[in-house]
Coordinates of C-alpha atoms in Angstrom, one line a residue:
Chain A
M27 CA -4.0 -51.1 33.1
D28 CA -1.7 -48.1 32.7
S29 CA -1.1 -48.8 29.2
S30 CA 0.4 -45.6 27.9
D31 CA -0.8 -46.5 24.5
E32 CA -4.2 -45.5 25.2
A33 CA -4.8 -42.6 22.9
L34 CA -2.4 -40.2 24.2
D35 CA -1.7 -37.7 21.5
I36 CA 1.9 -36.9 21.2
I37 CA 2.1 -33.9 19.0
V38 CA 5.5 -33.1 17.6
T39 CA 5.7 -29.4 17.3
N40 CA 9.3 -28.8 16.3
V41 CA 12.1 -30.7 14.7
V42 CA 15.5 -29.2 14.5
A43 CA 18.0 -30.6 12.0
T44 CA 21.4 -29.7 10.7
F45 CA 23.3 -30.5 7.6
R46 CA 26.3 -29.3 5.7
T47 CA 26.9 -28.0 2.3
R48 CA 30.5 -28.9 2.2
C49 CA 31.3 -25.6 0.6
H50 CA 31.8 -22.1 1.7
L51 CA 28.8 -19.9 1.3
N52 CA 28.8 -16.2 0.5
L53 CA 26.2 -14.8 2.8
R54 CA 26.0 -11.6 1.0
T55 CA 25.2 -13.3 -2.2
I56 CA 22.5 -15.3 -0.6
A57 CA 21.1 -12.3 1.1
L58 CA 21.0 -10.3 -2.1
E59 CA 19.8 -12.9 -4.5
G60 CA 17.9 -15.4 -2.4
T61 CA 14.2 -15.2 -1.9
N62 CA 12.7 -14.9 1.5
V63 CA 15.9 -14.3 3.3
I64 CA 16.8 -12.2 6.3
Y65 CA 20.4 -11.2 6.6
K66 CA 21.8 -10.8 10.1
P67 CA 25.3 -9.5 9.5
E68 CA 25.9 -8.8 13.2
V69 CA 25.5 -12.5 14.0
G70 CA 27.0 -13.7 10.7
K71 CA 24.1 -15.7 9.4
V72 CA 21.3 -15.6 6.9
L73 CA 17.8 -16.9 7.7
M74 CA 15.9 -18.4 4.9
K75 CA 12.3 -19.3 5.3
L76 CA 10.5 -21.8 3.3
R77 CA 6.8 -22.0 2.9
K78 CA 6.1 -25.5 1.8
P79 CA 7.5 -27.4 4.7
K80 CA 7.3 -24.4 7.0
I81 CA 10.9 -24.1 7.9
T82 CA 13.3 -21.5 8.9
A83 CA 17.0 -22.2 8.2
S84 CA 20.0 -20.5 9.6
I85 CA 22.8 -20.5 7.2
W86 CA 26.3 -19.8 8.1
S87 CA 29.1 -19.0 5.8
S88 CA 31.0 -22.2 6.8
G89 CA 28.3 -24.1 5.1
K90 CA 26.6 -25.3 8.2
I91 CA 22.8 -25.0 8.1
I92 CA 20.3 -25.5 10.9
C93 CA 16.8 -26.2 9.9
T94 CA 14.0 -25.5 12.4
G95 CA 10.3 -25.5 12.4
A96 CA 9.4 -28.8 10.7
T97 CA 6.7 -31.0 12.2
S98 CA 8.3 -34.3 11.4
E99 CA 11.6 -35.8 10.7
D100 CA 10.8 -36.5 7.1
E101 CA 9.6 -33.0 6.6
A102 CA 12.8 -31.7 8.1
K103 CA 14.8 -33.7 5.6
L104 CA 12.6 -32.6 2.7
G105 CA 12.9 -29.0 3.8
A106 CA 16.6 -29.3 4.1
R107 CA 17.0 -30.7 0.7
R108 CA 14.8 -28.0 -0.7
L109 CA 17.0 -25.5 1.0
A110 CA 20.1 -27.0 -0.4
R111 CA 18.5 -27.0 -3.8
C112 CA 17.8 -23.3 -3.4
L113 CA 21.4 -22.6 -2.5
Q114 CA 22.5 -24.7 -5.4
K115 CA 20.5 -22.6 -7.8
L116 CA 22.1 -19.5 -6.4
G117 CA 25.3 -20.8 -7.7
F118 CA 27.0 -22.6 -4.9
K119 CA 28.4 -26.0 -5.3
V120 CA 26.3 -27.5 -2.6
R121 CA 26.5 -31.1 -1.6
F122 CA 23.9 -32.3 0.8
S123 CA 25.7 -34.1 3.5
A124 CA 25.6 -34.9 7.2
F125 CA 22.0 -34.4 7.6
R126 CA 21.0 -35.2 11.1
V127 CA 18.0 -34.5 13.3
V128 CA 19.3 -32.8 16.4
N129 CA 16.2 -32.2 18.5
V130 CA 12.6 -33.0 18.5
L131 CA 10.1 -31.2 20.6
A132 CA 6.7 -32.7 21.4
V133 CA 3.8 -31.9 23.7
C134 CA 1.4 -34.2 25.3
S135 CA -1.6 -33.7 27.5
M136 CA -2.5 -36.0 30.3
P137 CA -6.1 -36.5 31.1
F138 CA -5.4 -35.6 34.7
G139 CA -3.5 -33.0 36.7
V140 CA -0.3 -33.8 38.4
H141 CA 0.8 -33.1 41.9
L142 CA 4.2 -31.8 41.2
I143 CA 5.5 -31.9 44.8
D144 CA 4.6 -35.5 45.2
F145 CA 6.0 -36.3 41.8
T146 CA 9.3 -34.8 42.6
K147 CA 9.5 -36.5 45.9
N148 CA 8.9 -39.8 44.4
N149 CA 11.5 -39.4 41.7
R150 CA 14.0 -37.6 43.7
P151 CA 17.2 -37.5 41.8
I152 CA 15.7 -37.7 38.4
A153 CA 13.1 -35.0 38.8
S154 CA 13.7 -31.5 39.9
Y155 CA 11.3 -28.8 40.7
E156 CA 11.9 -25.2 41.5
P157 CA 8.6 -23.4 41.5
E158 CA 10.3 -20.0 42.0
L159 CA 12.3 -20.5 38.8
H160 CA 9.9 -22.4 36.6
P161 CA 6.4 -23.6 37.1
A162 CA 7.2 -27.1 35.8
A163 CA 9.0 -30.1 37.2
T164 CA 11.8 -31.3 35.0
Y165 CA 12.4 -35.0 34.5
R166 CA 15.4 -36.2 32.7
I167 CA 15.8 -39.7 31.3
K168 CA 19.5 -40.2 30.8
H169 CA 19.6 -43.2 28.7
L170 CA 17.1 -41.8 26.3
K171 CA 18.6 -38.3 26.5
A172 CA 15.2 -36.9 26.8
T173 CA 13.9 -34.1 29.0
I174 CA 10.3 -33.9 30.1
Q175 CA 8.8 -30.9 31.6
V176 CA 5.7 -31.6 33.7
F177 CA 3.1 -29.0 34.5
S178 CA 0.6 -29.2 37.1
T179 CA -2.2 -29.2 34.6
G180 CA -1.0 -32.5 33.3
S181 CA 0.5 -31.1 30.1
I182 CA 4.0 -32.2 29.4
T183 CA 6.6 -31.2 26.9
V184 CA 9.2 -33.6 25.8
T185 CA 12.4 -32.9 24.0
G186 CA 14.7 -35.6 22.7
P187 CA 17.0 -36.5 19.9
N188 CA 14.5 -38.1 17.8
V189 CA 10.8 -38.9 17.6
Q190 CA 11.2 -42.5 18.7
N191 CA 13.0 -41.5 21.9
V192 CA 10.3 -39.0 22.6
A193 CA 7.6 -41.5 22.3
T194 CA 9.5 -43.9 24.6
A195 CA 10.0 -41.2 27.1
V196 CA 6.3 -40.4 27.3
E197 CA 5.6 -44.0 27.8
Q198 CA 8.1 -44.2 30.5
V199 CA 6.9 -41.2 32.4
Y200 CA 3.2 -41.9 32.1
P201 CA 3.0 -44.4 35.0
L202 CA 4.9 -42.1 37.2
L203 CA 2.6 -39.3 36.5
F204 CA -0.4 -41.4 36.9
E205 CA 0.7 -42.2 40.4
C206 CA 0.8 -38.6 41.4
Q207 CA -2.3 -37.4 39.7
K208 CA -4.6 -35.0 41.2
P209 CA -8.0 -34.2 39.9
L210 CA -8.0 -31.1 37.8
C211 CA -10.0 -28.4 39.4
K212 CA -12.6 -27.1 37.0
Chain B
M22 CA -21.7 25.2 13.0
V23 CA -24.1 22.8 11.9
C24 CA -22.0 20.2 10.5
G25 CA -21.8 17.0 12.2
E26 CA -19.4 15.9 9.6
S27 CA -15.8 16.3 9.7
L28 CA -14.4 19.5 8.6
Y29 CA -11.9 17.7 6.4
P30 CA -12.5 17.9 2.7
P31 CA -13.7 14.7 1.3
K32 CA -11.3 12.1 0.2
Q33 CA -11.6 12.7 -3.4
L34 CA -10.4 16.2 -3.0
L35 CA -7.5 15.2 -1.0
T36 CA -6.7 12.7 -3.6
F37 CA -6.8 15.3 -6.3
F38 CA -4.8 17.6 -4.2
C39 CA -2.2 15.0 -3.8
Q40 CA -2.2 14.2 -7.4
Q41 CA -1.7 17.7 -8.3
L42 CA 1.2 18.0 -5.9
Q43 CA 2.7 14.9 -7.3
A44 CA 2.4 16.1 -10.8
K45 CA 4.2 19.2 -9.8
L46 CA 6.8 17.3 -8.0
Y47 CA 7.6 15.2 -11.0
L48 CA 7.7 18.1 -13.3
S49 CA 10.0 19.9 -11.0
I50 CA 12.2 16.9 -10.9
I51 CA 12.3 16.8 -14.6
D52 CA 13.1 20.5 -14.6
D53 CA 15.9 20.0 -12.2
V54 CA 17.5 17.2 -14.1
I55 CA 17.2 18.8 -17.4
D56 CA 18.7 22.1 -16.2
S57 CA 21.6 20.5 -14.5
M58 CA 22.2 18.5 -17.6
R59 CA 22.2 21.5 -19.9
E60 CA 25.8 22.3 -19.3
L61 CA 27.0 18.8 -19.6
F62 CA 25.1 18.4 -22.9
L63 CA 26.7 21.6 -24.2
D64 CA 30.1 20.4 -23.2
E65 CA 29.5 17.2 -25.0
G66 CA 28.7 19.2 -28.1
L67 CA 25.1 18.3 -28.2
E68 CA 22.6 20.8 -29.1
D69 CA 20.1 22.3 -26.8
R70 CA 17.5 21.0 -29.0
V71 CA 18.4 17.5 -28.1
L72 CA 18.0 18.3 -24.5
D73 CA 14.6 19.8 -25.1
D74 CA 13.6 16.8 -27.1
L75 CA 14.6 14.6 -24.3
R76 CA 12.6 16.6 -22.0
H77 CA 9.5 16.5 -24.1
L78 CA 9.9 12.8 -24.6
W79 CA 10.3 12.3 -20.9
E80 CA 7.4 14.4 -20.0
S81 CA 5.1 12.9 -22.5
K82 CA 6.0 9.4 -21.5
M83 CA 5.4 10.3 -17.9
M84 CA 2.1 11.9 -18.6
Q85 CA 1.0 9.0 -20.6
S86 CA 1.9 6.3 -18.2
K87 CA 0.4 7.9 -15.2
A88 CA -2.6 9.4 -16.7
M89 CA -1.8 12.5 -14.9
E90 CA -3.6 15.7 -15.7
D91 CA -1.4 17.5 -18.1
F92 CA -2.1 21.0 -17.9
R93 CA 0.5 21.9 -20.4
Q94 CA -1.0 20.0 -23.1
N95 CA -4.3 20.4 -24.6
N96 CA -5.4 17.0 -25.3
I97 CA -6.6 16.0 -22.0
N98 CA -10.2 15.8 -22.2
S99 CA -11.9 18.7 -20.7
S100 CA -14.5 18.0 -18.3
N101 CA -17.6 19.9 -17.7
F102 CA -18.4 20.4 -14.2
V103 CA -21.6 21.1 -12.7
L104 CA -21.4 22.7 -9.4
Q105 CA -24.4 22.2 -7.4
L106 CA -25.4 22.8 -4.0
P107 CA -26.3 19.7 -2.2
A108 CA -29.8 19.0 -1.6
S109 CA -29.8 19.6 1.9
Y110 CA -28.4 23.0 1.6
N111 CA -31.0 25.4 2.4
Q112 CA -30.8 29.0 2.4
S113 CA -33.2 29.2 5.2
D114 CA -31.2 26.8 7.1
Q115 CA -29.1 27.1 9.9
E116 CA -25.6 27.6 8.8
L117 CA -26.1 30.9 7.4
T118 CA -28.5 32.2 9.9
G119 CA -26.2 31.2 12.6
D120 CA -23.5 33.0 11.0
P121 CA -24.3 36.4 9.9
I122 CA -20.8 37.1 8.9
L123 CA -20.9 34.4 6.5
L124 CA -24.0 35.6 5.2
E125 CA -22.4 38.8 4.5
T126 CA -19.7 37.2 2.7
Y127 CA -22.1 35.3 0.7
R128 CA -23.7 38.4 -0.4
L129 CA -20.6 39.9 -1.6
T130 CA -20.4 39.7 -5.2
S131 CA -17.2 41.2 -5.9
K132 CA -14.1 39.7 -5.0
T133 CA -12.7 40.6 -1.8
S134 CA -9.4 39.8 -0.4
S135 CA -10.9 37.1 1.6
F136 CA -9.2 34.5 -0.4
F137 CA -7.6 33.0 2.5
T138 CA -8.9 29.7 2.9
L139 CA -8.2 26.7 4.8
A140 CA -7.8 24.5 1.9
T141 CA -6.9 24.9 -1.6
F142 CA -7.6 22.4 -4.1
S143 CA -6.8 22.2 -7.7
L144 CA -9.2 20.4 -9.9
P145 CA -7.3 18.6 -12.4
A146 CA -8.7 17.7 -15.6
A147 CA -8.7 14.1 -14.8
L148 CA -11.2 14.4 -12.1
A149 CA -13.6 11.9 -11.0
Y150 CA -17.0 13.4 -10.7
P151 CA -19.2 14.1 -9.1
V152 CA -17.2 15.5 -6.3
Q153 CA -18.5 17.1 -3.2
I154 CA -16.8 20.2 -2.4
P155 CA -17.5 21.4 1.1
A156 CA -17.8 25.0 1.7
G157 CA -14.7 26.7 2.7
V158 CA -12.6 25.3 0.1
T159 CA -10.6 27.1 -2.5
L160 CA -10.6 25.5 -5.8
Q161 CA -7.6 26.2 -7.8
T162 CA -7.3 25.3 -11.3
A163 CA -4.2 24.1 -12.9
S164 CA -3.5 27.4 -14.3
G165 CA -3.7 29.0 -10.9
Q166 CA -7.1 30.5 -10.8
L167 CA -8.9 30.3 -7.6
Y168 CA -12.4 29.5 -7.0
K169 CA -13.6 29.9 -3.6
V170 CA -16.3 27.7 -2.4
N171 CA -18.5 29.3 0.1
V172 CA -21.2 27.0 0.0
P173 CA -20.9 23.3 -0.2
V174 CA -21.3 22.3 -3.7
V175 CA -21.2 19.2 -5.7
V176 CA -19.2 19.2 -8.8
T177 CA -20.4 16.8 -11.3
Q178 CA -19.2 16.1 -14.7
A179 CA -21.2 16.6 -17.7
P180 CA -20.6 14.3 -20.5
A181 CA -17.1 14.7 -21.6
G182 CA -16.3 16.3 -24.7
Q183 CA -18.3 19.3 -24.4
Q184 CA -16.5 22.2 -25.6
P185 CA -18.8 25.1 -25.5
V186 CA -16.2 27.6 -25.7
S187 CA -17.9 30.3 -27.4
H188 CA -20.9 30.4 -25.2
P189 CA -19.3 30.9 -22.0
T190 CA -17.2 33.6 -23.2
Q191 CA -20.1 35.7 -23.9
K192 CA -22.0 34.7 -20.9
V193 CA -19.2 35.2 -18.7
T194 CA -18.4 38.6 -20.0
E195 CA -21.8 39.7 -19.7
R196 CA -22.0 38.4 -16.3
R197 CA -18.9 40.0 -15.3
E198 CA -20.5 43.2 -15.7
A199 CA -23.5 42.0 -14.0
P200 CA -22.0 41.0 -10.8
A201 CA -22.2 44.0 -8.7
S202 CA -25.2 45.3 -10.2
H203 CA -27.4 42.4 -10.2
P204 CA -27.2 40.8 -7.0
A205 CA -30.6 39.7 -7.1
A206 CA -31.2 39.5 -10.7
V207 CA -32.0 36.4 -12.3
Q208 CA -29.9 35.6 -15.3
P209 CA -30.9 32.5 -17.0
H210 CA -28.6 31.3 -19.5
P211 CA -29.1 28.8 -22.1
I212 CA -27.9 25.6 -20.9
L213 CA -26.1 23.3 -23.0
P214 CA -28.6 20.8 -24.1
H215 CA -26.6 17.8 -23.3
E216 CA -25.9 18.6 -19.8
V217 CA -26.4 15.7 -17.8
E218 CA -27.0 17.4 -14.7
P219 CA -29.3 20.3 -15.2
S220 CA -29.1 22.8 -12.7
S221 CA -30.7 25.9 -11.9
L222 CA -29.1 29.2 -12.1
P223 CA -26.2 29.4 -10.0
A224 CA -26.0 32.3 -7.8
S225 CA -22.5 31.9 -7.6
S226 CA -19.9 34.4 -8.1
V227 CA -16.7 32.9 -8.8
T228 CA -14.0 35.3 -8.3
Q229 CA -10.5 34.8 -9.0
P230 CA -7.4 36.7 -9.0
K231 CA -7.2 36.8 -12.6
T232 CA -9.9 38.0 -14.6
S233 CA -8.8 37.2 -18.1
L234 CA -11.5 35.4 -19.7
A235 CA -10.0 34.9 -23.0
P236 CA -10.6 31.5 -24.2
S237 CA -7.1 31.5 -25.3
Q238 CA -6.4 28.9 -22.9
E239 CA -7.9 26.2 -24.8
S240 CA -9.9 24.7 -22.2
C241 CA -13.4 25.5 -21.8
L242 CA -14.8 28.2 -19.8
P243 CA -17.0 27.5 -17.0
Q244 CA -20.5 27.9 -17.9
L245 CA -23.7 28.5 -16.4
S246 CA -26.3 26.0 -16.8
P247 CA -29.4 27.8 -17.0
E248 CA -32.2 25.4 -16.6
P249 CA -34.2 26.9 -14.1
E250 CA -36.0 23.8 -13.3
G251 CA -33.0 22.0 -12.4
T252 CA -33.8 18.7 -11.1
L253 CA -30.6 17.7 -9.9
A254 CA -30.0 14.3 -9.0
E255 CA -29.6 15.1 -5.4
T256 CA -31.1 18.4 -5.1
E257 CA -34.5 19.6 -5.7
L258 CA -34.1 22.9 -7.0
S259 CA -36.4 25.7 -6.7
P260 CA -36.9 27.3 -10.0
Q261 CA -36.3 30.6 -8.7
P262 CA -33.7 32.4 -10.5
E263 CA -30.7 33.3 -8.5
P264 CA -28.5 36.2 -8.9
V265 CA -25.7 35.3 -11.0
N266 CA -22.5 36.7 -10.3
L267 CA -20.3 34.9 -12.4
S268 CA -17.0 36.1 -13.2
M269 CA -15.2 33.2 -14.3
T270 CA -11.9 32.7 -15.7
Q271 CA -11.3 29.7 -17.6
L272 CA -10.3 26.7 -16.0
V273 CA -7.8 25.1 -18.0
P274 CA -9.2 22.2 -19.3
L275 CA -12.2 22.5 -17.1
Q276 CA -15.6 23.6 -17.8
L277 CA -17.5 24.6 -14.8
Q278 CA -21.1 24.7 -14.6
L279 CA -22.4 26.3 -11.7
S280 CA -25.7 25.5 -10.6
E281 CA -26.9 26.2 -7.2
R282 CA -29.9 26.2 -5.3
C283 CA -29.5 29.0 -3.2
H284 CA -31.9 31.8 -3.3
G285 CA -30.7 35.2 -3.5
L286 CA -27.2 34.2 -2.7
T287 CA -24.2 34.8 -4.4
V288 CA -21.6 32.4 -3.6
N289 CA -18.1 33.1 -3.3
F290 CA -16.2 30.0 -3.8
L291 CA -13.4 30.7 -1.5
L292 CA -13.8 30.0 2.1
A293 CA -13.2 28.5 5.3
F294 CA -15.3 25.7 6.2
P295 CA -18.1 26.5 8.2
A296 CA -21.0 25.2 6.3
K297 CA -22.5 21.9 6.7
L298 CA -21.1 19.4 4.5
D299 CA -23.5 17.3 2.7
L300 CA -21.5 14.4 1.8
D301 CA -23.3 12.3 -0.7
Y302 CA -20.8 11.0 -2.9
S303 CA -21.5 9.5 -6.1
Y304 CA -18.0 9.1 -6.9
S305 CA -17.4 7.8 -10.3
V306 CA -14.2 6.3 -11.5
L307 CA -12.0 8.0 -13.9
S308 CA -13.3 5.9 -16.6
D309 CA -13.2 8.4 -19.3
I310 CA -9.7 9.4 -18.7
V311 CA -7.6 7.7 -21.2
Q312 CA -4.9 5.7 -19.6
L313 CA -2.5 4.7 -22.3
D314 CA -0.9 2.0 -20.5
G315 CA -0.7 0.5 -17.2
P316 CA 2.3 0.7 -15.1
A317 CA 4.3 1.2 -18.3
D318 CA 8.0 1.2 -17.9
N319 CA 8.9 1.1 -14.4
S320 CA 12.3 2.2 -15.6
D321 CA 10.9 5.4 -17.0
L322 CA 9.1 6.2 -13.9
E323 CA 12.1 5.5 -11.8
E324 CA 14.3 7.6 -13.9
G325 CA 11.8 10.3 -13.8
D326 CA 11.9 10.1 -10.1
G327 CA 15.5 10.1 -10.0
V328 CA 15.8 7.1 -7.9
P329 CA 18.3 4.7 -9.4
L330 CA 17.8 1.2 -8.6
E331 CA 21.4 0.2 -8.4
E332 CA 22.0 1.6 -5.0
N333 CA 20.9 -1.2 -3.0
D334 CA 22.3 -0.2 0.2
F335 CA 19.6 2.0 1.3
L336 CA 16.8 1.2 -0.9
G337 CA 14.3 -1.5 -0.2
I338 CA 12.3 -2.8 -3.0
I339 CA 9.2 -4.3 -1.9
N340 CA 6.7 -6.1 -4.0
A341 CA 3.2 -6.2 -2.7
E342 CA 2.1 -8.7 -5.2
A343 CA 5.1 -10.8 -4.6
I344 CA 3.7 -11.6 -1.3
K345 CA 0.5 -12.8 -2.8
A346 CA 2.3 -14.6 -5.5
L347 CA 4.3 -16.3 -2.9
Q348 CA 1.4 -17.5 -1.1
E349 CA -0.3 -19.1 -4.0
G350 CA 2.6 -19.9 -6.1
N351 CA 4.1 -22.4 -3.9
G352 CA 1.9 -25.3 -4.4
S353 CA 1.9 -25.0 -8.1
S354 CA 5.6 -24.9 -8.7
D355 CA 6.2 -28.1 -6.8
G356 CA 5.9 -31.1 -8.9
N357 CA 7.2 -29.6 -11.9
S358 CA 10.4 -30.6 -10.7
I359 CA 13.5 -31.0 -12.4
S360 CA 14.5 -33.5 -14.7
S361 CA 16.6 -30.5 -15.3
S362 CA 20.1 -30.7 -16.1
S363 CA 22.2 -29.2 -13.5
D364 CA 23.7 -32.3 -12.4
S365 CA 27.0 -31.8 -10.8
E366 CA 26.6 -34.3 -8.1
G367 CA 24.2 -36.6 -9.8
A368 CA 26.5 -39.4 -9.5
D369 CA 26.4 -39.9 -5.8
D370 CA 22.8 -40.8 -5.4
L371 CA 23.6 -44.3 -4.7
A372 CA 24.6 -45.4 -1.3
D373 CA 26.1 -43.1 1.2
V374 CA 23.2 -41.1 2.4
E375 CA 25.3 -40.2 5.3
E376 CA 28.4 -38.9 3.8
E377 CA 27.7 -38.1 0.2
D378 CA 24.9 -36.0 -0.8
P379 CA 22.1 -37.6 -2.7
L380 CA 21.1 -34.3 -3.9
N381 CA 20.7 -35.7 -7.4
S382 CA 20.9 -32.2 -8.7
G383 CA 17.4 -31.7 -7.8
D384 CA 15.7 -34.9 -8.9
D385 CA 14.5 -35.4 -5.5
V386 CA 14.5 -31.9 -4.4
I387 CA 11.7 -29.9 -5.8
E388 CA 12.1 -26.4 -6.9
Q389 CA 9.9 -23.9 -5.2
D390 CA 10.9 -20.6 -6.5
I391 CA 8.3 -18.4 -7.8
P392 CA 9.5 -17.3 -11.2
D393 CA 7.8 -14.1 -11.5
L394 CA 8.6 -12.9 -8.1
F395 CA 9.7 -9.5 -9.1
D396 CA 7.8 -9.3 -12.2
T397 CA 4.9 -7.6 -10.9
D398 CA 4.0 -4.1 -11.5
N399 CA 3.3 -2.9 -8.0
V400 CA 6.6 -1.7 -6.7
I401 CA 7.7 0.5 -3.9
V402 CA 11.1 2.2 -4.1
C403 CA 12.0 3.8 -0.9
Q404 CA 14.2 4.0 2.1
Y405 CA 13.4 2.2 5.3
D406 CA 13.2 3.5 8.8
K407 CA 12.5 0.2 10.4
I408 CA 11.5 -3.2 9.3
H409 CA 10.3 -5.6 12.0
R410 CA 9.3 -9.1 12.0
S411 CA 7.5 -11.4 14.5
K412 CA 7.2 -14.9 13.3
N413 CA 5.6 -14.3 10.0
R414 CA 4.2 -10.9 10.7
W415 CA 6.1 -8.0 9.1
K416 CA 5.8 -4.4 9.9
F417 CA 7.3 -1.7 7.7
H418 CA 8.2 1.8 8.5
L419 CA 9.3 3.4 5.2
K420 CA 10.2 6.8 4.2
D421 CA 10.9 8.9 1.1
G422 CA 9.6 6.8 -1.6
V423 CA 7.5 6.2 -4.6
M424 CA 4.9 3.5 -4.9
C425 CA 3.6 2.4 -8.2
Y426 CA 0.4 0.7 -7.6
R427 CA -2.0 -0.3 -10.3
G428 CA -0.4 1.9 -12.7
R429 CA -0.5 5.0 -10.6
D430 CA 2.3 6.6 -8.8
Y431 CA 2.1 7.7 -5.2
V432 CA 4.9 9.6 -3.7
F433 CA 5.3 9.6 0.1
S434 CA 7.6 10.8 2.7
K435 CA 6.4 8.2 5.2
A436 CA 4.7 5.0 4.8
V437 CA 3.7 2.4 7.3
G438 CA 2.6 -1.1 6.4
E439 CA 2.0 -4.6 7.6
A440 CA 2.0 -7.8 6.0
E441 CA 1.9 -11.5 6.6
W442 CA 4.3 -13.8 4.9

């Protein structure tokens, strides 16, 4: 009955990944010669934006790079490699290593509203709700390391370490939400 | 006054004005540089002549590349103007009646000291015609003569290449005597047959500070177009002859044809703006101005502007076309990837995705640079006040710069722009 596979669109909106170049990077060189770069000397990093996988990367001089903005894990990897390639062309001895997806953000919309107070009461320690601080109830799934934010409209945002976890988290939370649903006032 | 239109001069005039200013600016820069170099050159043992040669070379290159009006040289094509009153201008109409003072001014044939105008424009040789000149504008030629426009006129361009030098001299001279005495006299003058815009007799008195009429300045003298029946494009002219008070000095490289529809009026072409502006533009492009090359050497221009490119600290170089190029270029450059050589880590493609980098020197990774990123001709060299970005929307507050766009140079002290990446 409550099969959570029923056409619930989980839309991945952001994938954050990091990788290392295993070499020191001269930020000034990157800033001067790179294309589509923003230099932030006060923070000590360079932002490089790519168009093709729409990605923004923060590059540190230690060689650590954080890639954000991708819409899938594969895209994140592709973008990261492209980025490394760009840096290689700038003259740095870049080795693409330690690529790992750090965070995945997805949104999902329930076909019903959720009564947050009831939801929180039912899931006492796992869910928390402070309406004065934030309009959504937070539900953390420890073993999945996923965090779900539930809004009274039935929209939820899920963040987790990878896409699979996120999907699982949605499936897990669906029945709980279903219990506390309230008809959306239209 | 009558006008519902803005009192600002039309855009073309502002443009011309700016161009004129810009030309002066560039020339003054050249002057400065050359002068300050003079000593150095002498110290080095180089002749003054060398410096002068350099200067001429520089100037000529600059003139060429920017299609600026070059009032120092004679070879810019001179344009014939026809100054016409716009169709709607009516003697009997409002603006004059409502303003008796103006009327008086209009009647004045001799130059008064009422040169003081709200706006002064120079009509460069490279003018795009026809141009609407609102009343109240002072036209100043490159050589400094002033024409005060009392009545809104339309300056159109007769076919280029007319050089009726001799005619106007006589006419002008004879008119010069005429002015005071023939306020109401009709003075038809033979019009040049190939005038595009026939016009009736102008009753315009153009007075300038200088009164030298000698055609020594090579450019043509303004002429009167005498066709009484002037059927102007816009105006329907009454065939009545108008008093012609025409004391013209030559406009270096211009030829002015004054034709005007006013009855019994002498027009002083120097004024403040009261009259109604009839703004019908038929603004034609500077097609007949020879533009020798497009953006030419950016290096030349930048040298001329004295803005060296090497100082990166405070200069931002922004490429307008680069943005476009980026947008399209991306898709195309993918896929040509690289069997290219740079292969330092090629070896490690095998196993260890985790540790070692399968970068394959780009076999897998596709290039996406846009090769001609900075190759475009539209460049802005300037300093920045503030550059702001929100997601992919950029806002620029720039200052003190030169923009080369479509081969023309625009100098600015402030520029604001927006772009999407």
